Structure formats: structure tokens, C-alpha cells
Short mmCIF file of C-alpha atoms and ligand atoms in Angstrom, two decimals:
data_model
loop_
_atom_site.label_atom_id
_atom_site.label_comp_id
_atom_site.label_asym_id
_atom_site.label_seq_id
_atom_site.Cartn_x
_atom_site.Cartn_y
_atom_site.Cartn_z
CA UNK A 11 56.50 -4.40 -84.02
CA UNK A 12 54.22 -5.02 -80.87
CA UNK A 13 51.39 -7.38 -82.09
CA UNK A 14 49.04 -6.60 -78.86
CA UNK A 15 47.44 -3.12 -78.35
CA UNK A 16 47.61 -2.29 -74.71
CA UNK A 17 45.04 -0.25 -74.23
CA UNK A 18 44.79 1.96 -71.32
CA UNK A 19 42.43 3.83 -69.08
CA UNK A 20 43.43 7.85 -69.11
CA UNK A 21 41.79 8.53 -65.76
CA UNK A 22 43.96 5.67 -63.66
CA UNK A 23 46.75 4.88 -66.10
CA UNK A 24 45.67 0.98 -65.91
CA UNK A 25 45.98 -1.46 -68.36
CA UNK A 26 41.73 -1.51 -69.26
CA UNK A 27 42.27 -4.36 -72.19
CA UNK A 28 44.92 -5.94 -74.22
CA UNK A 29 43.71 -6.27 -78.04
CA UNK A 30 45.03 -8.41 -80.20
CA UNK A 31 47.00 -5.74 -83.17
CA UNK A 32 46.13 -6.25 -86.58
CA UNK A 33 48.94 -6.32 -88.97
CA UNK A 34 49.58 -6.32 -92.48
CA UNK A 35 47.49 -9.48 -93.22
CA UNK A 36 44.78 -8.71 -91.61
CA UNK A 37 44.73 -5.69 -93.17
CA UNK A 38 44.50 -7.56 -96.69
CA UNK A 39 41.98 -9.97 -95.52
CA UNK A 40 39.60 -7.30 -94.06
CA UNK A 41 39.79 -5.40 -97.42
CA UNK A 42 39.37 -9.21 -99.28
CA UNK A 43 36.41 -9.43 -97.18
CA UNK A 44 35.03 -6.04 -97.79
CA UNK A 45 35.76 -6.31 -101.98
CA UNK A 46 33.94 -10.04 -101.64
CA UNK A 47 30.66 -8.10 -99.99
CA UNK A 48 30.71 -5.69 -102.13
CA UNK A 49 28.22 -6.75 -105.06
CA UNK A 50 25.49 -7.54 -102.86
CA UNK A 51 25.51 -4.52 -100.73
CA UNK A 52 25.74 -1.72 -103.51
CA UNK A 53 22.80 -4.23 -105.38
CA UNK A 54 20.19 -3.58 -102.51
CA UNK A 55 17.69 -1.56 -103.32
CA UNK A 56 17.96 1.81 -101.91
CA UNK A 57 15.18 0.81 -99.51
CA UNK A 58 16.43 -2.13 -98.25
CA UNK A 59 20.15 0.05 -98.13
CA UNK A 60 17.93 2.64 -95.76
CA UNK A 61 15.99 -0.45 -93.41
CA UNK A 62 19.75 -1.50 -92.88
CA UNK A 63 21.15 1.56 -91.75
CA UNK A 64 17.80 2.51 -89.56
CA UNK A 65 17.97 -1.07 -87.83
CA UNK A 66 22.35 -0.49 -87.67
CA UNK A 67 21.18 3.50 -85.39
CA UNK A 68 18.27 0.98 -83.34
CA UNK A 69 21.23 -1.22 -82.24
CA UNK A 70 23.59 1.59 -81.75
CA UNK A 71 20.74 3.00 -79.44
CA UNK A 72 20.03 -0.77 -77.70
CA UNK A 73 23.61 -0.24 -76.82
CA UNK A 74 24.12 3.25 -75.73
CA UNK A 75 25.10 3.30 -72.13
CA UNK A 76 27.25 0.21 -72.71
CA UNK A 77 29.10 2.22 -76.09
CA UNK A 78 29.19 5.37 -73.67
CA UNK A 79 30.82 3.65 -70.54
CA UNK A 80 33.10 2.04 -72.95
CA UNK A 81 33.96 5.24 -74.75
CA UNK A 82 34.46 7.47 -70.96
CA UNK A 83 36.54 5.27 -69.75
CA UNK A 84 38.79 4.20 -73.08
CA UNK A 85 39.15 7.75 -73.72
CA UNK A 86 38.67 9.77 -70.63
CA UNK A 87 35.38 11.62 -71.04
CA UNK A 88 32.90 12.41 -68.67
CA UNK A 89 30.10 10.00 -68.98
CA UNK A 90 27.35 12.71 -70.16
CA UNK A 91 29.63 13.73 -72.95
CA UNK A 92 29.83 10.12 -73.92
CA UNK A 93 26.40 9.71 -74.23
CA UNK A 94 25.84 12.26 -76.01
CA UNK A 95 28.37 11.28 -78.34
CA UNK A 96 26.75 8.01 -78.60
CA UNK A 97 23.43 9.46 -78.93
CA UNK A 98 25.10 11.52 -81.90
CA UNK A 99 26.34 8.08 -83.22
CA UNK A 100 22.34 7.00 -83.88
CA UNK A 101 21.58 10.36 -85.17
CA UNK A 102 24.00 10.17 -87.89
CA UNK A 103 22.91 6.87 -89.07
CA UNK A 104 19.29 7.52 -88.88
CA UNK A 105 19.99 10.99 -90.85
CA UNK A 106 22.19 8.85 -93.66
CA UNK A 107 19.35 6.23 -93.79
CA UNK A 108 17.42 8.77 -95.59
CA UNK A 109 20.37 9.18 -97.98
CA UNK A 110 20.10 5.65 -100.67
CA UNK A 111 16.80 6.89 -102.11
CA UNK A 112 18.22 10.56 -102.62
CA UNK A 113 21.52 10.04 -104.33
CA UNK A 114 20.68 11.82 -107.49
CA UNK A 115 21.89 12.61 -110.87
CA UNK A 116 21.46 14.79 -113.44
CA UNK A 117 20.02 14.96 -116.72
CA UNK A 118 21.28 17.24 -119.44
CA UNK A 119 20.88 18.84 -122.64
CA UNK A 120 22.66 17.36 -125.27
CA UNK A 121 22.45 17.08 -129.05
CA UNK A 122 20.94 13.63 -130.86
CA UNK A 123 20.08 12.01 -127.10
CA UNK A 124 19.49 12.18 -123.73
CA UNK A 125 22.83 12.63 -121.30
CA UNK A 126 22.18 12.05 -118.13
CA UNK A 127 24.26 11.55 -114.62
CA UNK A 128 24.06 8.43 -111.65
CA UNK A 129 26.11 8.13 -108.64
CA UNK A 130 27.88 5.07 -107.86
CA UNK A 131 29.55 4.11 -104.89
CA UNK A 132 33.39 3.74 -105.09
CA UNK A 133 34.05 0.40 -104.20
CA UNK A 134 35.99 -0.24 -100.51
CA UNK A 135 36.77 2.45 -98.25
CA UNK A 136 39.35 2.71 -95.87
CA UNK A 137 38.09 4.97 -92.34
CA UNK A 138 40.88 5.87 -90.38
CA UNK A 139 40.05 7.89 -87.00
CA UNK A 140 41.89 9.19 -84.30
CA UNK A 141 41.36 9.03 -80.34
CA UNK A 142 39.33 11.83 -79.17
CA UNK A 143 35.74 11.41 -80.95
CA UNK A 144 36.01 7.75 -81.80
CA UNK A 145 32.83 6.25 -82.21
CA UNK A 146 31.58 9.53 -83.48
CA UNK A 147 34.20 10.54 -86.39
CA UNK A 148 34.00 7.00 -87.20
CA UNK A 149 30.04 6.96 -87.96
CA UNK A 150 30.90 10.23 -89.54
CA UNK A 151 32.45 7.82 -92.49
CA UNK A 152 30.68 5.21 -92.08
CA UNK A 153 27.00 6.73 -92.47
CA UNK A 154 27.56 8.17 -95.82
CA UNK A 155 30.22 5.55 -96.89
CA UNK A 156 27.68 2.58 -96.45
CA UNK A 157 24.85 4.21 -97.05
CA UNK A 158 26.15 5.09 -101.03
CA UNK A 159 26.47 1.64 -101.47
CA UNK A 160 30.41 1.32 -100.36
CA UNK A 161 31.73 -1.58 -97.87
CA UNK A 162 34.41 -0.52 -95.29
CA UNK A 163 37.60 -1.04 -93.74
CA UNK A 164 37.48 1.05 -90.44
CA UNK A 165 40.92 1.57 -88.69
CA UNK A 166 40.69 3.31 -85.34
CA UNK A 167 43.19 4.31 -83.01
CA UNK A 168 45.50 2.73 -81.51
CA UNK A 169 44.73 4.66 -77.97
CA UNK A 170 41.10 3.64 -77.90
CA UNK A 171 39.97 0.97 -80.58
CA UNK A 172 36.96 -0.73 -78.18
CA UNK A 173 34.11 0.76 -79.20
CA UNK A 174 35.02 0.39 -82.78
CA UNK A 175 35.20 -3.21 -81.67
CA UNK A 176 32.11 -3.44 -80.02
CA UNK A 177 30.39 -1.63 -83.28
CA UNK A 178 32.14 -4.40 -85.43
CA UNK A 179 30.00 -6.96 -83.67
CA UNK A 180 26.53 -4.62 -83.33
CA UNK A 181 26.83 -3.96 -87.39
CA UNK A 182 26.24 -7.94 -87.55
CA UNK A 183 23.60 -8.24 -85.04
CA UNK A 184 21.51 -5.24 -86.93
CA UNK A 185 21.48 -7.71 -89.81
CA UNK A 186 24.30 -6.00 -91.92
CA UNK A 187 26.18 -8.89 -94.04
CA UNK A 188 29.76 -10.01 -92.78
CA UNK A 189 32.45 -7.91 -94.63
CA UNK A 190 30.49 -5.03 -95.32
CA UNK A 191 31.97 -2.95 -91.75
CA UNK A 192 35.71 -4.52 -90.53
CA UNK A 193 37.69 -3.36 -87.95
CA UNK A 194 41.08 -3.98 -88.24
CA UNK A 195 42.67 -2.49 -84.84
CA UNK A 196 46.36 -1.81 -85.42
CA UNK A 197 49.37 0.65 -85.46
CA UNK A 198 49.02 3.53 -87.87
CA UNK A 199 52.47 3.22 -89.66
CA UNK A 200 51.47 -0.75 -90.23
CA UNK A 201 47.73 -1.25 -90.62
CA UNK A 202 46.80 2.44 -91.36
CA UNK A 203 49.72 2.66 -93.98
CA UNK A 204 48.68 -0.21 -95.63
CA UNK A 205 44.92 0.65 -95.71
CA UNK A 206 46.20 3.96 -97.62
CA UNK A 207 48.26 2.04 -99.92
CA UNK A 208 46.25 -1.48 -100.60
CA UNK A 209 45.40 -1.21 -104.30
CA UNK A 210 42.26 -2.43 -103.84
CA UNK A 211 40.59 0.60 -101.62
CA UNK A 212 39.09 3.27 -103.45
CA UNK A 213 39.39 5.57 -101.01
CA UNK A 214 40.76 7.01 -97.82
CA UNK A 215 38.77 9.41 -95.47
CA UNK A 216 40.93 10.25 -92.57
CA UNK A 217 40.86 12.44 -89.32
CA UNK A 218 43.72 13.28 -87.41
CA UNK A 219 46.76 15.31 -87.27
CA UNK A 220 48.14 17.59 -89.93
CA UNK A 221 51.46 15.61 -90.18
CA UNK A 222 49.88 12.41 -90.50
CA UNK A 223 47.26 13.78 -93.41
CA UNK A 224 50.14 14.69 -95.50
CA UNK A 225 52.12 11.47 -95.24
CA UNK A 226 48.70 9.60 -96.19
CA UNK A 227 47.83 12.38 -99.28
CA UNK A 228 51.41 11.64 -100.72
CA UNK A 229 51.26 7.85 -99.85
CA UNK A 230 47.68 7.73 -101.66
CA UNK A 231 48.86 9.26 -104.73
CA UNK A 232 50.60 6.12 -105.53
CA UNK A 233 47.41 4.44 -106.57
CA UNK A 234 45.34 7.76 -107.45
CA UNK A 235 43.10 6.92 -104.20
CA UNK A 236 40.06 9.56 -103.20
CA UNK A 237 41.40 11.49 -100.30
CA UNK A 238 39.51 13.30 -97.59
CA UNK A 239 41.11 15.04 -94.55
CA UNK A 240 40.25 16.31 -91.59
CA UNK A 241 43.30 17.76 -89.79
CA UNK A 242 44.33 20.11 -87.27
CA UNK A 243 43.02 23.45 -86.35
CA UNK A 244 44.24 26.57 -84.24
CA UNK A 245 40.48 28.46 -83.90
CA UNK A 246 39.34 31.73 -83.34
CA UNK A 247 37.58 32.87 -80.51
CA UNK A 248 36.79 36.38 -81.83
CA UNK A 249 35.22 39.04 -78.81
CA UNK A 250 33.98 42.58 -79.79
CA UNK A 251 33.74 44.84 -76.85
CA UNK A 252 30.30 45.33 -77.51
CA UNK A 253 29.27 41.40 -77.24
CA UNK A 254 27.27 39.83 -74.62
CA UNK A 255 30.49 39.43 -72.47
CA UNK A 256 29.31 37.80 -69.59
CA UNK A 257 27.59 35.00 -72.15
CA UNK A 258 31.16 34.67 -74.00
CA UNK A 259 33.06 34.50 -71.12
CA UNK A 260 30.70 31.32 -69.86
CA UNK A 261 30.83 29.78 -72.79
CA UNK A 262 34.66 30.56 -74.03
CA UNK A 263 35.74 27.30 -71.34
CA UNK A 264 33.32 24.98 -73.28
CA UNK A 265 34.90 26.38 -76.50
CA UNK A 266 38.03 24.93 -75.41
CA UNK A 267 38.22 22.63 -72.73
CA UNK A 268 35.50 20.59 -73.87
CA UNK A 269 37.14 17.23 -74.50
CA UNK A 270 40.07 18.66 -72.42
CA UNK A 271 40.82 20.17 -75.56
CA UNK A 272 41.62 17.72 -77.36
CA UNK A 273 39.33 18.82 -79.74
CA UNK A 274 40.55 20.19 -83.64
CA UNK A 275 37.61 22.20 -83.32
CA UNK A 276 39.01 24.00 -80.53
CA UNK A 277 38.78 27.38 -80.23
CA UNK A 278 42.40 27.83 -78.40
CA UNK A 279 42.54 31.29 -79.37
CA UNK A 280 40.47 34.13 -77.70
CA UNK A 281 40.71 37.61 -79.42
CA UNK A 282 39.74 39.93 -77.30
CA UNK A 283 38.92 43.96 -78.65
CA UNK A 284 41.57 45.86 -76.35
CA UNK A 285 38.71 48.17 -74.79
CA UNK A 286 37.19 44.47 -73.07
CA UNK A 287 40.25 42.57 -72.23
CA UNK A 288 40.46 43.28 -68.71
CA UNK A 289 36.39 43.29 -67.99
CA UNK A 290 36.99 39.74 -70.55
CA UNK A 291 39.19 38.39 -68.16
CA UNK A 292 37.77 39.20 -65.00
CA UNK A 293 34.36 37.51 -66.19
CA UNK A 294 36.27 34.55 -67.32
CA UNK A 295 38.55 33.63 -64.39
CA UNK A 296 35.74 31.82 -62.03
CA UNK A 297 34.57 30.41 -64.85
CA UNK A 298 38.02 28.81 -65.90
CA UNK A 299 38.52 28.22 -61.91
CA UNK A 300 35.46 25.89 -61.67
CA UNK A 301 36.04 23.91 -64.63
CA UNK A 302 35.54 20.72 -62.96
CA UNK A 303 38.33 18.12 -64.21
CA UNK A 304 37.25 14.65 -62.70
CA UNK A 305 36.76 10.80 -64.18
CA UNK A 306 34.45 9.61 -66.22
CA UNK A 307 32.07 8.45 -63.69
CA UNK A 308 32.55 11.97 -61.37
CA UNK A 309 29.12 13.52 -62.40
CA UNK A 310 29.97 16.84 -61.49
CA UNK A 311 32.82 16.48 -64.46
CA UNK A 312 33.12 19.03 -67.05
CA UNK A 313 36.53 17.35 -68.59
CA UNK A 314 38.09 14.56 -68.09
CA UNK A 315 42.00 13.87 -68.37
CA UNK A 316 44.37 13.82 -71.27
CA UNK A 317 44.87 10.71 -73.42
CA UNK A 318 48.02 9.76 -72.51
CA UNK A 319 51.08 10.46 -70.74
CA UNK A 320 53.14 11.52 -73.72
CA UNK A 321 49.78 14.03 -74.33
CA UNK A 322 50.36 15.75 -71.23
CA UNK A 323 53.67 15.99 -71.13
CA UNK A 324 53.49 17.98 -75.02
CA UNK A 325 50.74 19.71 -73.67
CA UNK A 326 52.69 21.03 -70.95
CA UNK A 327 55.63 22.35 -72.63
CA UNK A 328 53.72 24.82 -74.48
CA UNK A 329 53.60 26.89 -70.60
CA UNK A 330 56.76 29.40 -70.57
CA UNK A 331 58.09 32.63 -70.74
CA UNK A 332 56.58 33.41 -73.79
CA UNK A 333 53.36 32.69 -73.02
CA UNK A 334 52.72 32.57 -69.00
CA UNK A 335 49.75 31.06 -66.99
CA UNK A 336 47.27 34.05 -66.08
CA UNK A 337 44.75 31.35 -64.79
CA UNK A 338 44.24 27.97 -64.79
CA UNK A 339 41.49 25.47 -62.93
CA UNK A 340 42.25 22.52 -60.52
CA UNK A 341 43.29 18.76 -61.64
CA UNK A 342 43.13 15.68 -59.79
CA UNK A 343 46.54 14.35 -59.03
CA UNK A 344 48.00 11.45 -60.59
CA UNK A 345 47.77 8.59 -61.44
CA UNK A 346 46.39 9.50 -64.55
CA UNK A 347 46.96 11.81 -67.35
CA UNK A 348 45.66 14.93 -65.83
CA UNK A 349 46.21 18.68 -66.39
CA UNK A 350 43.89 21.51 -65.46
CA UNK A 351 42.49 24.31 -67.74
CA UNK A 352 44.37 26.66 -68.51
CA UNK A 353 44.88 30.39 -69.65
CA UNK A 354 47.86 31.65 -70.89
CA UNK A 355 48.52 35.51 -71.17
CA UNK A 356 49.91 38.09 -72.36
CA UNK A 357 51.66 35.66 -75.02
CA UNK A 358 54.34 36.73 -77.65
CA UNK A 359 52.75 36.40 -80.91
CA UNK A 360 55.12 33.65 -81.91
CA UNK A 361 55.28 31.45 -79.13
CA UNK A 362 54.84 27.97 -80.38
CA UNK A 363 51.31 28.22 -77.89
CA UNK A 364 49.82 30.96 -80.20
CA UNK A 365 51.23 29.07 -83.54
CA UNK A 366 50.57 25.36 -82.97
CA UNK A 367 48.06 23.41 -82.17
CA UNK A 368 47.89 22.38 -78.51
CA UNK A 369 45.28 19.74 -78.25
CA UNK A 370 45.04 20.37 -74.57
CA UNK A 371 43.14 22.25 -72.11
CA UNK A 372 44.99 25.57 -73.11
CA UNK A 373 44.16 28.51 -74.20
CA UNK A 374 45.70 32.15 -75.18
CA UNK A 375 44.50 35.51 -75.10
CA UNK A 376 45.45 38.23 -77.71
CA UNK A 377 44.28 41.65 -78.19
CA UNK A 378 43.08 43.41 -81.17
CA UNK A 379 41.94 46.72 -81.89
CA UNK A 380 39.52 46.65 -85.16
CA UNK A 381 37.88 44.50 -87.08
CA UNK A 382 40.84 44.61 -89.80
CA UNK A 383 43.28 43.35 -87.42
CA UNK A 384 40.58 40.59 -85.55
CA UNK A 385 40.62 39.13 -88.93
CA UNK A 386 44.05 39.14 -89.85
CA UNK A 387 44.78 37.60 -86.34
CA UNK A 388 42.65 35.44 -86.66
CA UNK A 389 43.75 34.25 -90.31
CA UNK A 390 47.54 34.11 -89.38
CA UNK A 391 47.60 30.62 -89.06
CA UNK A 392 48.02 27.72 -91.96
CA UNK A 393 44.40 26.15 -90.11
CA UNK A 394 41.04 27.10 -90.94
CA UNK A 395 38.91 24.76 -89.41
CA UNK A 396 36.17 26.55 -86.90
CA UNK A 397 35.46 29.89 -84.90
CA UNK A 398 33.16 32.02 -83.23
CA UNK A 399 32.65 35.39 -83.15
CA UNK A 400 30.64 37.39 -80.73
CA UNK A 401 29.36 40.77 -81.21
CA UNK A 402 26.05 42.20 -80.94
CA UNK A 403 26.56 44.28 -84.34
CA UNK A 404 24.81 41.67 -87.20
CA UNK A 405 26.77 43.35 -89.88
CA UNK A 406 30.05 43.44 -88.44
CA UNK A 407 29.43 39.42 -87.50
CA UNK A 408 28.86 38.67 -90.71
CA UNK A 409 31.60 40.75 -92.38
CA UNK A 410 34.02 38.78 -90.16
CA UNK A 411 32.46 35.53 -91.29
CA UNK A 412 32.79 36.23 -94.58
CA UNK A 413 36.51 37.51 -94.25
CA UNK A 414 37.40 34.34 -91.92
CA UNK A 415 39.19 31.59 -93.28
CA UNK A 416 37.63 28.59 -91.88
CA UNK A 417 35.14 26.21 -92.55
CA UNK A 418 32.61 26.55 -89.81
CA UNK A 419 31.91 29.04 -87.73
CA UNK A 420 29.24 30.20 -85.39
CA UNK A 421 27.94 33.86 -83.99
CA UNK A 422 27.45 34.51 -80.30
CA UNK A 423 27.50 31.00 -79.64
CA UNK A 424 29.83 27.72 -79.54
CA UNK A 425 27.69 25.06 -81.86
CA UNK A 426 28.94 24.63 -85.23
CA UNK A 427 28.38 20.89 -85.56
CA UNK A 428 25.07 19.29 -86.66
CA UNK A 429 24.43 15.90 -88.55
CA UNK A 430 22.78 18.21 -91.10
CA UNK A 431 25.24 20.36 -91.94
CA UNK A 432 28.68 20.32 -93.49
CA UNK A 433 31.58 20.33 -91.70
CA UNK A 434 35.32 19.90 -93.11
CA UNK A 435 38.49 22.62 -93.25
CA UNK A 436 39.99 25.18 -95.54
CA UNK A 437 43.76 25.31 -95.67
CA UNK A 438 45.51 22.70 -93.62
CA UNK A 439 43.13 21.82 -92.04
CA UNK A 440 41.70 19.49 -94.49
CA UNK A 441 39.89 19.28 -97.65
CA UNK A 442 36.99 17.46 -98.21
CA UNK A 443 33.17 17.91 -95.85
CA UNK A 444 31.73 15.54 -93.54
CA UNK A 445 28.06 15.52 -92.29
CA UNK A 446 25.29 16.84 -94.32
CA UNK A 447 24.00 16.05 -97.39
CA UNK A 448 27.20 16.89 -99.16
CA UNK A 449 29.31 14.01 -97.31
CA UNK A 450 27.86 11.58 -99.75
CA UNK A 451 29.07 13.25 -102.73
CA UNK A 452 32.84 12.21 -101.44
CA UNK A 453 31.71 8.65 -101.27
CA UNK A 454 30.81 8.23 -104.72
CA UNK A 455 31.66 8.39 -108.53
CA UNK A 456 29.68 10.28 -111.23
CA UNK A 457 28.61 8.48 -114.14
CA UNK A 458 27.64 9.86 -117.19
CA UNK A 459 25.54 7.60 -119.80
CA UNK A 460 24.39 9.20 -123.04
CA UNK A 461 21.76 7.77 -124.65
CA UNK A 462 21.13 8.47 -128.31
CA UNK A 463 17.84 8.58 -129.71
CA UNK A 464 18.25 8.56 -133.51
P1 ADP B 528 46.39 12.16 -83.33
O1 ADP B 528 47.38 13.28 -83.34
O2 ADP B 528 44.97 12.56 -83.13
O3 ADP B 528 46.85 10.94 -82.60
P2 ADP B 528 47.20 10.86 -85.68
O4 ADP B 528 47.19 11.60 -86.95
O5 ADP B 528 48.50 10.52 -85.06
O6 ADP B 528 46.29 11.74 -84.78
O7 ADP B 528 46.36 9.53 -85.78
C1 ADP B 528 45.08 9.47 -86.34
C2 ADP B 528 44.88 8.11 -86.93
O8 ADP B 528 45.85 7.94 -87.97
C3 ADP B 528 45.08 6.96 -85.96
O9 ADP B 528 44.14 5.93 -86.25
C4 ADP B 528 46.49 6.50 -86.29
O10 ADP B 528 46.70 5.15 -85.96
C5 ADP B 528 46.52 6.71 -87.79
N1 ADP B 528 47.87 6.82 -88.36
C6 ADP B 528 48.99 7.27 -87.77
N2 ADP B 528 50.03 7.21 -88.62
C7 ADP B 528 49.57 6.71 -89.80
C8 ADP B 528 50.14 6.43 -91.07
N3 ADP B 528 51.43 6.63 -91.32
N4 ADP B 528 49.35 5.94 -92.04
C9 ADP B 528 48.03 5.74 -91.81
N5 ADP B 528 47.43 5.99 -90.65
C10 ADP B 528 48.17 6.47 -89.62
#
């Protein structure tokens, strides 16, 4: 077992820091610590709870182009999409500061008394996040986790655990109490494993891979822990002949390269009605061609380059007979972990690129011919995650919405994440929604107190 994290730089393949891994131990003493702060930080009053979290997004935003150069270079983004990310960061804790003076209950009808509901936070929650978003899925737990009155144990990734660093020490300088937000930066079979079975955490919200969501779902069980996952996804880019073809085509890249698709909201399937494929095509070929791949600091860069070595290397094997480049974009050559955008077509319906998830700049193209067969295409999969479908009838877009198995999806556009509104999977992808008022709800426990009166 290594005990140092060697944490490298995707764009040059250097060593960028060497962090210190945390183990076992360190595991139980950040969840010690997190129990021990406990009391006092569920007793604030909800005010005080919201001041906190407002000063935690003022700091956050003190700190943004240091977070976001941090973030480019640790994971390999282009610098605008880290800020933004950042920027996203503050938004999510501003929006969550609102939530301590709006977690209601209930009150209900009852013979001989009053019944009535409160919710109360669960106690310590383990956060563990993967690579790609990691600032960003992290505050995705951590806004509604602290802000129901819960203290945390945040685990990030292995590949990229500075920023979570950086936020450890930020969280104290906002004026949040030591133990309330740890960072315990470790392996995921040693310090994520024990997170997910340490008796003393309530709860487990995780994002990452499919494989890894089941391991932790059975591992929780052991102690009954709250589970939420958000896994992998194999999207739907669904395109009736009669959309705005030259917009979808422009915006199909963004769908899927964005993040150099590492991304589980990824649409890395285009459906395509038979009547448009070619015209499809056509329009999306310069568009895939001047993807511009390039390091964080290029500002002309549209993606950055893979996460790793062993990233690229999967990514790549997914390329073959079965499913043939048609187009692809230009990459910087090594060192790094680069590989360009990609289109793959005409692919055999069961080529492992049209069944599993890539998590790379790829991206296939199948034909449909109706509606029917858009949606059972686009269902054939055990994800459900996001989508888009573009069309210009507003009946047939919403029929398809309705019939799609996934839990967000957008209409002639790409967006389908806000702070404000729920996002999580059906099927494998997950269960469980982040963002939005709702996320709350999965940090907390109903209570219900009757009250008699006679
Ligand atoms: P990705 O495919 O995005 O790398 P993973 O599912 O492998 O996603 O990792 C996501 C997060 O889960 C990371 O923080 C990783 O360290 C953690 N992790 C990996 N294996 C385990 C495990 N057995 N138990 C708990 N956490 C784990």
C-alpha cells in the first residue's frame, strides 16, 4: 500500500505534487473529529447555519482563480471551464445557505393530539467524489450535507485531491469550526472503503463509476448506511430530421467532448432520424475538426487531455472494426494524456463503443427511423442518466421525454444542470438527486413527535 499520492499533471505527465495518503487511521480520526463537532454545528441556529455557509461561497469566491488554476492543471481542463466550475462551487453554497431556515416538516391530522414532522440531520457523512468535476461534485454534497446540520468526511480522488485540500483549509478561514469539513486524501479500496464501512457515518453519497457504486451499496448494507449514487451513463443525443440541424450539429461536440468526455453526463450517443444522417454529418464534421484540444492555460482550448495514461489507453480500445472512425479532431502530441475527438460510424449495435460507457472524447452515430424506435434506442442501455432531444415538433419532444428513461434531459439544447434543479439517475445510473431543493431531503431523517392534548 503506497502511503504518498503522486499526483500528476494530465497535460505534461509531471509529477505536480506528492500528498501525503491517508490510511485507515486517518480515516477514523477524521470521522472522530467530525462525530466530536457534531453537537455544536447541528445546535446553530438556522441563521447562524446560513451566515456560515454564505461567508464558506465568499471565501470560495476570494479564492477562485487560485481553486481554478489548481483544478486545470490537476485535472486537465481548460482554464475557462475551471472557472466556471469554481464559480459554480460559490453558487451552490450561496443557493444551500438559503436551505437551514427552510427545512420543513409537516403537521398532521391525528386523533387525541397534534402529530407533527421535523427534519434532523443524520449525523456524519462520508463524500466520496471522483476526478473529473472535483471541487464541483464535492460542493454538490457538501452544500446540502452541512447546511442540514451534518459534519463531513470528504474523500476525493486519488487522481486530483488538491483542491479538496485547499477547500479543507478555506472551510476554516470562513469561520467554520475544525471537524465539521475533513479531507482525508487516500486510495479508494483503503480510505474510501473504510469511510463506507466506519460504523459511525450515517451516510455515504458517492459519484463515480457503476462498478464502484455497487461494491459501496453492498459494503454499506453492513451497517444499514443511507446510500446515494451517482454512476455511469451512456446518453442520448436524440435528432429528428426536422430539428434545427445546423444548431444540433454545433452543439452535439459540447454534448460530448466537453470535459474530453469524461463526463457521466455525456451524451456519447447521437441518434440521428435516417432522412438527416448524411446532411447530420456533413454539418457536424468541421465542427468536430475544430474542436480545439490544448492545455489548460491554451485559451483557444475547448478540451483539455485525458486523466491519465491508463484513461487513454481504455479510451482507445473502444476504436475498431465494429465501430470505425468517420471523423475525429486534432490532439497535441505527447507527453501527456491526449486523444482527439472523435466520431465513430456506422457502428454494430453491440460493439462494446455503443454499449459501455467510454468516458472519453468519443462518440457514435446510429440511425433510427420513428419515434418508436428513437426511444427504444435510446432506452437499450442499463443507464439513464441525461439526454437531449432536438426537434422542432413540441409534442413529439415531449412524448420522447416522457418515454425516456433518464433523469434529466433537455430539448433543443445541451443544459440540464442548474444549482436549482434536481439532478440524479434512473436505473444504473444511480439513485438518489443532487442539487435543488430536494438534495436536502437525502441528508436528513424525519421525525415524527405526537403530541397529545387530552
Ligand atoms: P472513476 O471511474 O471516475 O475513477 P471510481 O468509481 O473509480 O470512478 O472512483 C470514484 C471515487 O471512488 C474515487 O474517490 C475513488 O477513490 C473512490 N473509490 C474507488 N474504489 C472504492 C471503494 N472500493 N470504496 C470506496 N471508494 C472507492
Amino acid at each position: 500500500m503506497s502511503d504518498v499520492l503522486e499526483v500528476l499533471e494530465p497535460a505534461t505527465a509531471a509529477v505536480l505534487e506528492l500528498v501525503p495518503a491517508a490510511g485507515v487511521e486517518a480515516v477514523d480520526e477524521a470521522v472522530a473529529k467530525a462525530r466530536a463537532a457534531l453537537p455544536a454545528w447541528r445546535g446553530l441556529a438556522p441563521g447562524v447555519r446560513a451566515s456560515a455557509l454564505r461567508a464558506l461561497a465568499d471565501k470560495v469566491e476570494e479564492h477562485l482563480e487560485e481553486l481554478a488554476l489548481l483544478e486545470a492543471r490537476n485535472a486537465g481542463k481548460p482554464i475557462g471551464g475551471a472557472r466556471g466550475e469554481i464559480g459554480a462551487v460559490v453558487d451552490v453554497f450561496r443557493y444551500y445557505a438559503g436551505s437551514p431556515e427552510r427545512l420543513m416538516g409537516d403537521t398532521i391530522p391525528v386523533a387525541g393530539g397534534q402529530a407533527f414532522t421535523i427534519r434532523e440531520p443524520l449525523g456524519v457523512v462520508g463524500l466520496i467524489v471522483p476526478w473529473n468535476f472535483p471541487l464541483l461534485i464535492a460542493a454538490w454534497k457538501l452544500g446540502p450535507a452541512l447546511a442540514a446540520g451534518n459534519t463531513v468526511v470528504l474523500k476525493p480522488a486519488e487522481l486530483t485531491p488538491l483542491t479538496a485540500l485547499r477547500f479543507e483549509q478555506l472551510v476554516l478561514e470562513a469561520g467554520i469550526a475544525p471537524g465539521v469539513v475533513n479531507v482525508v486524501a487516500g486510495l479508494g479500496p483503503v480510505a474510501g472503503a473504510r469511510l463506507v464501512e466506519h460504523p459511525d457515518v450515517a451516510k455515504v453519497a458517492f459519484t463515480g463509476s457503476t462498478v464502484v457504486g455497487r461494491q459501496i451499496a453492498a459494503s454499506a448494507a453492513a451497517t444499514i448506511k443511507r446510500v446515494t449514487l451517482e454512476l455511469g451513463g451512456k446518453s442520448a443525443n436524440v435528432i429528428f430530421a426536422d430539428a434545427d440541424l445546423e444548431k444540433a450539429a454545433e452543439m452535439a461536440p459540447w454534448a460530448v467532448f466537453d470535459n474530453a468526455g469524461q463526463d457521466c453526463c455525456a451524451r456519447s450517443r447521437i441518434l440521428v432520424e435516417y432522412s438527416a444522417v448524411d446532411k447530420f454529418l456533413s454539418l457536424l464534421q468541421p465542427h468536430v475538426e475544430n474542436f480545439k484540444v490544448g492545455g489548460p492555460l491554451d485559451p483557444e482550448a475547448m478540451m483539455g487531455p485525458l486523466i491519465s495514461a491508463k484513461q487513454r489507453d481504455r479510451v482507445a480500445s473502444f476504436v475498431g472494426a465494429d465501430a470505425p472512425v468517420a471523423f475525429q479532431g486534432t490532439a497535441p502530441d505527447g507527453p501527456g494524456f491526449w486523444f482527439p475527438p472523435t466520431v465513430l460510424s456506422p457502428v454494430d449495435p453491440n460493439s462494446p463503443a455503443v454499449r459501455e460507457e467510454i468516458f472519453g472524447p468519443v462518440v457514435t452515430v446510429i440511425p433510427f427511423k420513428d419515434e418508436d424506435e428513437a426511444v427504444r434506442i435510446a432506452n437499450d442501455t442499463i443507464y439513464g442518466l441525461s439526454g437531449s432531444i432536438w426537434t422542432r415538433d413540441g409534442g413529439r419532444a415531449l412524448r420522447v421525454a416522457h418515454a425516456m428513461e433518464t433523469g434529466v434531459l433537455s430539448i433543443n439544447s445541451n443544459s440540464s444542470v442548474r444549482v436549482s434543479t434536481p439532478f440524479g439517475g434512473f436505473k444504473q445510473s444511480g439513485y438518489g438527486r443532487e442539487l435543488g431543493p430536494h438534495a436536502t431531503d437525502a441528508y436528513t431523517e424525519i421525525k415524527t413527535i405526537y403530541y397529545a392534548t387530552t
